[in-house]
Coordinates of C-alpha atoms in Angstrom, one line a residue:
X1 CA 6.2 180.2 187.8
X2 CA 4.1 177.4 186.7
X3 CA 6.6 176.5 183.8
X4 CA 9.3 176.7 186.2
X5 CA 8.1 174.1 188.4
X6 CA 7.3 172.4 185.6
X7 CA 10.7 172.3 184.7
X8 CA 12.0 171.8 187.6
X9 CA 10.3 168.4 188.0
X10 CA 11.3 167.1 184.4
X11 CA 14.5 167.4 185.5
X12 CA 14.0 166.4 188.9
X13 CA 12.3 163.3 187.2
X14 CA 15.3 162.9 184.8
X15 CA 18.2 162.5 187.4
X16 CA 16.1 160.3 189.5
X17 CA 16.1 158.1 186.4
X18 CA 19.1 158.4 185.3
X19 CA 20.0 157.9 189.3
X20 CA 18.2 154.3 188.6
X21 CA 19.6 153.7 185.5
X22 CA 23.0 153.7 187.1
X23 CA 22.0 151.9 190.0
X24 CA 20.8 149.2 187.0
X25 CA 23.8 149.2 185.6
X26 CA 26.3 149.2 188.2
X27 CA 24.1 146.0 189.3
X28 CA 24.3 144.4 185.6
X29 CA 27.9 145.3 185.7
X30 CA 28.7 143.4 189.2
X31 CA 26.3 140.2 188.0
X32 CA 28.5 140.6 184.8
X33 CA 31.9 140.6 186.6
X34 CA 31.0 137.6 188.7
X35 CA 29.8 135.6 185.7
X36 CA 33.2 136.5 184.2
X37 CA 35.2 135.3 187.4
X38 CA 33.3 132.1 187.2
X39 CA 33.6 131.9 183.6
X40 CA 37.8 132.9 183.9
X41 CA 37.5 129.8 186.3
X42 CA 36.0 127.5 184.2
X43 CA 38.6 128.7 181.5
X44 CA 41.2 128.1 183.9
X45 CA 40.0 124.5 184.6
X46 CA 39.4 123.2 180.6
X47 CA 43.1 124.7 180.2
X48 CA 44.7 122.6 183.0
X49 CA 42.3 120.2 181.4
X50 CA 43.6 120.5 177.8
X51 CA 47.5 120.5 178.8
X52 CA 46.8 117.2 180.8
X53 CA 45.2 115.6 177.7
X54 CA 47.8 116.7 175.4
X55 CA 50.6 115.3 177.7
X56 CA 48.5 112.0 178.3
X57 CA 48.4 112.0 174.0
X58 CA 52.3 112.4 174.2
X59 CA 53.0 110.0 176.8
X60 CA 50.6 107.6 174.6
X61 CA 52.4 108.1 171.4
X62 CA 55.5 107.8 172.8
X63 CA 54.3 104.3 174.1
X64 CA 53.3 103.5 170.9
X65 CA 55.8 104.3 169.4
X66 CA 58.1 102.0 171.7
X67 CA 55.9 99.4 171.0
X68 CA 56.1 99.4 167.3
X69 CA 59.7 99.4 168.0
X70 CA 59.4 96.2 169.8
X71 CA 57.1 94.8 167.6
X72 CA 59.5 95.5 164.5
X73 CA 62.1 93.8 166.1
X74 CA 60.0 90.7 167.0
X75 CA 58.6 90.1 163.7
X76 CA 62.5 90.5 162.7
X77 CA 63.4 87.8 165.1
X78 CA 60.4 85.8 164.0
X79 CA 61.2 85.8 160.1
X80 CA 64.5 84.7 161.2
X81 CA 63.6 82.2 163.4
X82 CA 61.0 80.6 160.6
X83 CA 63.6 80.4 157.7
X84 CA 66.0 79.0 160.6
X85 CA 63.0 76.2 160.9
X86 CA 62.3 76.0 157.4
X87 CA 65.9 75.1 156.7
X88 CA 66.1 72.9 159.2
X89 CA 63.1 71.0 158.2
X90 CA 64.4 71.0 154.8
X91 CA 67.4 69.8 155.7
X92 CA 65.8 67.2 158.0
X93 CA 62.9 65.8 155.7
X94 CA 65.8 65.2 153.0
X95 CA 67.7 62.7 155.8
X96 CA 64.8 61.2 156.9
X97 CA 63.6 60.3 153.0
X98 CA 67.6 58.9 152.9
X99 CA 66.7 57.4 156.1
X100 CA 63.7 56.0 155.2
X101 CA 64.5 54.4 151.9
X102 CA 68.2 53.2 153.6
X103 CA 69.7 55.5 151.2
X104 CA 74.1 54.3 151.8
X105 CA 72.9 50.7 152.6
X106 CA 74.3 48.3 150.0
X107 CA 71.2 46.7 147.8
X108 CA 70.7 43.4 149.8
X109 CA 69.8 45.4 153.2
X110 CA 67.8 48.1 151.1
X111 CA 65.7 45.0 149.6
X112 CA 65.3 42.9 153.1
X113 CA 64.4 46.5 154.8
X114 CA 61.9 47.3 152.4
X115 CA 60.2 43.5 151.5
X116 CA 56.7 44.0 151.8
X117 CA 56.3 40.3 151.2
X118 CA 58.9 38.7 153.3
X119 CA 57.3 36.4 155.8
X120 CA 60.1 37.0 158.4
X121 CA 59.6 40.8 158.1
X122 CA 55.5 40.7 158.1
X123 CA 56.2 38.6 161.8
X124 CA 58.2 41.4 162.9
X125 CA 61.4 39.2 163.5
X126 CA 63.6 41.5 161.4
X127 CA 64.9 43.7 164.2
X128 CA 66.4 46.8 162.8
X129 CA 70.2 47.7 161.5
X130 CA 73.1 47.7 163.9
X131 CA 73.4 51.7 162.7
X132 CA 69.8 52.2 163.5
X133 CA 69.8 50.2 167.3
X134 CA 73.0 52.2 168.6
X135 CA 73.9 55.6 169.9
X136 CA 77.5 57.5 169.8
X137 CA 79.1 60.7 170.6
X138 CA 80.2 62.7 167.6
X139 CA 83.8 62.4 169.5
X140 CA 83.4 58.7 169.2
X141 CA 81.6 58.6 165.9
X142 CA 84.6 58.1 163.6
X143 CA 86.2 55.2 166.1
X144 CA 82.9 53.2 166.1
X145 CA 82.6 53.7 161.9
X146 CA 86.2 52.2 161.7
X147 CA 85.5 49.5 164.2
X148 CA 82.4 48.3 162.9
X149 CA 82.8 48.9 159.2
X150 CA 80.4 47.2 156.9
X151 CA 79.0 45.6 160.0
X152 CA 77.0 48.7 160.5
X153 CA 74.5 47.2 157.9
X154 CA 74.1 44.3 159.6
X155 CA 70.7 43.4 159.8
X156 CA 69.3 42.1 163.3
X157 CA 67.5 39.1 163.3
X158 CA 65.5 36.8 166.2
X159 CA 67.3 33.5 164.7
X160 CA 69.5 32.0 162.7
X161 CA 66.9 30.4 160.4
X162 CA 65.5 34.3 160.1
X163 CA 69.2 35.3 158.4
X164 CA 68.7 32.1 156.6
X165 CA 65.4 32.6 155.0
X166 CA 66.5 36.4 154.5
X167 CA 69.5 35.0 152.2
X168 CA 67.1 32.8 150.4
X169 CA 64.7 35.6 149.9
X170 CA 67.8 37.9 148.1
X171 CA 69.3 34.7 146.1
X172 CA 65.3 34.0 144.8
X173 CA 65.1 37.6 143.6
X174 CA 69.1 38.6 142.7
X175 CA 68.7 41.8 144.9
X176 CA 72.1 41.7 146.5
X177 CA 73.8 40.6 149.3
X178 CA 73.7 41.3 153.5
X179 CA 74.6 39.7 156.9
X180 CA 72.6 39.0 159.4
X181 CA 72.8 38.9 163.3
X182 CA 70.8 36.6 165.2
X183 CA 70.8 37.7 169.0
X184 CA 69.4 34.4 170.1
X185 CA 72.6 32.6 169.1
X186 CA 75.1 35.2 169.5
X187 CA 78.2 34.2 170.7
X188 CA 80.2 36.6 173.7
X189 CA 83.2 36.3 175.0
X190 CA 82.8 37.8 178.6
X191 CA 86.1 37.7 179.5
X192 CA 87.1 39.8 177.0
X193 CA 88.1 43.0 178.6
X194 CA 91.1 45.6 178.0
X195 CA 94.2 44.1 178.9
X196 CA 96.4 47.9 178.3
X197 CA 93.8 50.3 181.1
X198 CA 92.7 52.2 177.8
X199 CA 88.9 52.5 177.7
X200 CA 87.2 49.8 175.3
X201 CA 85.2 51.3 172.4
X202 CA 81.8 49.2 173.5
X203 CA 81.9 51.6 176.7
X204 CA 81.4 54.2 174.1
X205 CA 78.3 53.0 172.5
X206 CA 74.5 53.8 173.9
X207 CA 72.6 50.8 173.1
X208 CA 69.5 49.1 174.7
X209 CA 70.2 45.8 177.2
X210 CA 68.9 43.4 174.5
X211 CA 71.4 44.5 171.7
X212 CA 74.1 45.0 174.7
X213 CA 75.4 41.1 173.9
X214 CA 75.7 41.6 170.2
X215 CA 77.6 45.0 170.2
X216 CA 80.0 43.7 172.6
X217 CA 80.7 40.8 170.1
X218 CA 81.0 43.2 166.9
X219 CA 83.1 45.2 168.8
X220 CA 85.4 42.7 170.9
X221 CA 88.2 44.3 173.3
X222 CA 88.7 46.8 171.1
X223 CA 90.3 49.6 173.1
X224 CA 90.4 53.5 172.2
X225 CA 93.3 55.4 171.8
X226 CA 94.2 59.0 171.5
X227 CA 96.8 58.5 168.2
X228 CA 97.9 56.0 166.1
X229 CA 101.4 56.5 167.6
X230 CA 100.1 55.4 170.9
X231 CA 98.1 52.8 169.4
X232 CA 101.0 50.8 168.1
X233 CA 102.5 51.6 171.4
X234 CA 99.6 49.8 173.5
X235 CA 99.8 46.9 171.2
X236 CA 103.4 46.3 171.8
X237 CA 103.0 46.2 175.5
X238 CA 100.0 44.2 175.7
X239 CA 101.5 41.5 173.5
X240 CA 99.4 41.7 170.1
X241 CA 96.2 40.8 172.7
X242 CA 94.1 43.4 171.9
X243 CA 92.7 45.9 168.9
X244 CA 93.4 49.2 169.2
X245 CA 91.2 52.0 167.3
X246 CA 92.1 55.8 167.3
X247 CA 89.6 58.8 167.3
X248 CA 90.3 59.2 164.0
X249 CA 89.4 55.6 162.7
X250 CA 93.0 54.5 162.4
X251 CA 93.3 50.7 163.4
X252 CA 95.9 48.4 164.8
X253 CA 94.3 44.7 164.8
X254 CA 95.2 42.3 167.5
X255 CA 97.5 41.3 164.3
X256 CA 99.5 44.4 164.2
X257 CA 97.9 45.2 160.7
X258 CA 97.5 48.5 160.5
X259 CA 94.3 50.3 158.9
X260 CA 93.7 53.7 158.4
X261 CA 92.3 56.5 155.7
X262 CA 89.4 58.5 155.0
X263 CA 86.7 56.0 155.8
X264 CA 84.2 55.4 152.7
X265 CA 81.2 58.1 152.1
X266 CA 78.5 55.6 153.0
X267 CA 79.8 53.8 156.3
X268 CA 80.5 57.8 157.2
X269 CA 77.1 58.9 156.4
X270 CA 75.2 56.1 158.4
X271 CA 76.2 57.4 161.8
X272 CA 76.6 61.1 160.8
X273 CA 73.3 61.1 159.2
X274 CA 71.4 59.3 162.2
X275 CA 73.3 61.8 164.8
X276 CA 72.4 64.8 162.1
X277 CA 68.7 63.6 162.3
X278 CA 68.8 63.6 166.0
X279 CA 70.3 67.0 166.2
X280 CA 67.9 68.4 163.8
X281 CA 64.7 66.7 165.5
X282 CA 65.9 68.8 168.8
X283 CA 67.1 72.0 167.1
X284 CA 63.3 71.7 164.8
X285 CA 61.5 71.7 168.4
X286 CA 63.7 74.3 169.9
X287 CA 62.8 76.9 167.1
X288 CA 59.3 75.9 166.3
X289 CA 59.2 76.7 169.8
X290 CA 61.1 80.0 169.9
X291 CA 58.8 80.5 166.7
X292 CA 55.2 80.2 168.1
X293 CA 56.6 82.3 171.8
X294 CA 57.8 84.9 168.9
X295 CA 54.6 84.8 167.4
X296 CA 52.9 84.6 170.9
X297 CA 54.6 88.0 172.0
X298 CA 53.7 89.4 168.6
X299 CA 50.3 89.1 168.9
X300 CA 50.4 90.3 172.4
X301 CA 51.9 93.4 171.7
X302 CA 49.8 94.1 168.6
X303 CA 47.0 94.1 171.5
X304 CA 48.5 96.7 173.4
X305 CA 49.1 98.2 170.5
X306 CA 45.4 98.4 170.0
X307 CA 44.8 99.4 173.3
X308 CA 47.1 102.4 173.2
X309 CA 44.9 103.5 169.8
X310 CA 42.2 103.1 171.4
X311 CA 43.1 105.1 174.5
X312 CA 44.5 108.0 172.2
X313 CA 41.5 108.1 170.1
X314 CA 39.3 108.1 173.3
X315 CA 41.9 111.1 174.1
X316 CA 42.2 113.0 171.0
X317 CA 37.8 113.4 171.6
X318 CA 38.4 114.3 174.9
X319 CA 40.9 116.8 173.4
X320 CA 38.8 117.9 171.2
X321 CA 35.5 118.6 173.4
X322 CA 37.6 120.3 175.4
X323 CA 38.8 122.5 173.1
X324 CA 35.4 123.3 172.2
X325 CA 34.0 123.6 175.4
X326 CA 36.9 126.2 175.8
X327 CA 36.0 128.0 172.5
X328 CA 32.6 128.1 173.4
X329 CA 33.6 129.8 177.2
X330 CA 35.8 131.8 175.4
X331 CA 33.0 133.0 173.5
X332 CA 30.8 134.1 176.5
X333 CA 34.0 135.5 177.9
X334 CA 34.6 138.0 175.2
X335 CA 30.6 138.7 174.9
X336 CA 30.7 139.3 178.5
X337 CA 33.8 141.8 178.2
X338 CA 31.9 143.2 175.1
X339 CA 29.0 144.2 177.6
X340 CA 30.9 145.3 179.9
X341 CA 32.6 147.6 178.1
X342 CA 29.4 149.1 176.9
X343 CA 28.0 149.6 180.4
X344 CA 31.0 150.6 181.7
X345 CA 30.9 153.9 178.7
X346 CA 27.0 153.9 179.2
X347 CA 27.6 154.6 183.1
X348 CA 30.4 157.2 182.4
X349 CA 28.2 159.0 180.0
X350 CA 25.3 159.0 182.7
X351 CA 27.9 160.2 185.2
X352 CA 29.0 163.2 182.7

């Protein structure tokens, strides 16, 4: 009876502990669960968080991308632009050496134009060239040549005596010969207008007001007409009064002589050169320009360009610690689900 009871209580004892045990564990197992739920929860939020990295990365490359693109076809425009501007400066530094050293002038006007030690030059009354002091319209350019002729390397002097002394200055040293202009002494004829309504070939020429006189006498009443045909026509009707010069350089003199050709290489060059300087002086800003904006925008987009690696590397470490973090949760998930599985078992075995 005694080893009964005894018996009796062991086992009495043993549910009752058993009875805790599962109590225990169907508390572990709930704490377990919740941790899990928050721990799913957390997963859930680094994966939204992953997947909105990776498509901030894409967008990012993508922009990069697009702006390598642009960048490659900048620096494309940019080389072009710069051998553009080199040739042009090439091209321009070669007239303005001709220019410079009166290149096409005949000797006597090279030599005047360069004399260091010409007393009328050091006083600064040698003016400039009658090429140098006027301005035409390529559509013009050929007219004007044939008009003017040699007279395009007419120096410009203050005075008489100046064109004097300049003559006695080439005779002392055999360097050729030249004219010279003196405006205070030019002679005009200001009644000398166009007598056939065709437009006058002065009209035609840019010049400043105090070379104005001396143009108007190089170029007298000539008039400007569209052929040679209508020039011989004009000259009939207004009696042999007036010159007539086509676009082309042809000529009819108030005469009736008629001139006309190819006009010689270095009367030619002297207003195509100056006009091709001009053009080049513009067309060297316009691209030096278009070069440094080029060059501008280049170095702008190699900032963004910059900016977008620095955002994706900034990203890709974001990424990356939230992969990690994710791992790591992943980690406790499966250790939880581990436990729980044992509990779970240890519980069923109690039960049984």
């Amino acid at each position: 009876s005694g080893y009964l009871n005894k018996k009796i209580g062991e086992i009495t004892d043993s549910r009752a502990r058993l009875e805790r045990e599962k109590v225990d564990i169907a508390l572990k197992i709930d704490s377990l669960l919740e941790t899990s739920a928050r721990k799913n929860e957390v997963r859930d939020a680094l994966t939204a968080k992953l997947q909105e990295i990776e498509r901030d990365i894409l967008e990012r490359e993508s922009r990069s991308g697009e702006l390598e693109l642009i960048k490659k076809g900048l620096e494309s425009k940019h080389k072009s632009a710069d051998a553009d501007l080199n040739i042009c400066r090439t091209r321009l530094s070669s007239l303005v050496s001709l220019d410079e050293n009166f290149e096409g002038y005949q000797m006597g006007v090279r030599t005047i134009m360069r004399a260091g030690d010409f007393s009328v030059m050091e006083q600064g009354r040698i003016l400039g060239l009658v090429a140098e002091v006027i301005r035409v319209e390529g559509r013009y350019e050929q007219a004007v040549e044939a008009v003017l002729a040699d007279r395009l390397q007419c120096v410009i002097v203050e005075s008489q005596e100046d064109g004097r002394d300049a003559v006695e200055y080439l005779k002392s040293r055999a360097k050729g010969k030249g004219s010279f202009a003196p405006l205070k002494e030019i002679n005009v004829n200001e009644t000398d207008t166009t007598l056939s309504g065709f437009p006058l070939i002065r009209d035609m020429i840019k010049v400043d007001d105090s070379y104005r006189p001396l143009i108007n006498m190089l170029t007298g009443n000539t008039a400007i007409a569209e052929s040679l045909e209508q020039a011989v026509s004009a000259w009939k009707e207004c009696g042999g009064r007036q010159s007539f010069v086509t676009l082309e350089g042809d000529i009819v003199d108030k005469n009736g002589i008629i001139s006309g050709g190819k006009l010689t290489n270095a009367s030619h060059s002297l207003l195509s050169r100056k006009r091709e300087i001009s053009e080049l002086q513009e067309k060297d800003a316009r691209l030096a320009k278009d070069v440094e904006d080029l060059k501008a925008k280049i170095e702008e987009i190699d900032l963004r360009i910059e900016e977008e690696k620095t955002s994706l590397n900034i990203l890709r470490d974001e990424k990356q610690a939230c992969q990690d973090n994710l791992n790591e949760n992943d980690k406790v998930i499966f250790r939880i689900s581990h436990e729980l599985d044992q509990l779970k078992t240890t519980a069923d075995r109690i039960s049984t």
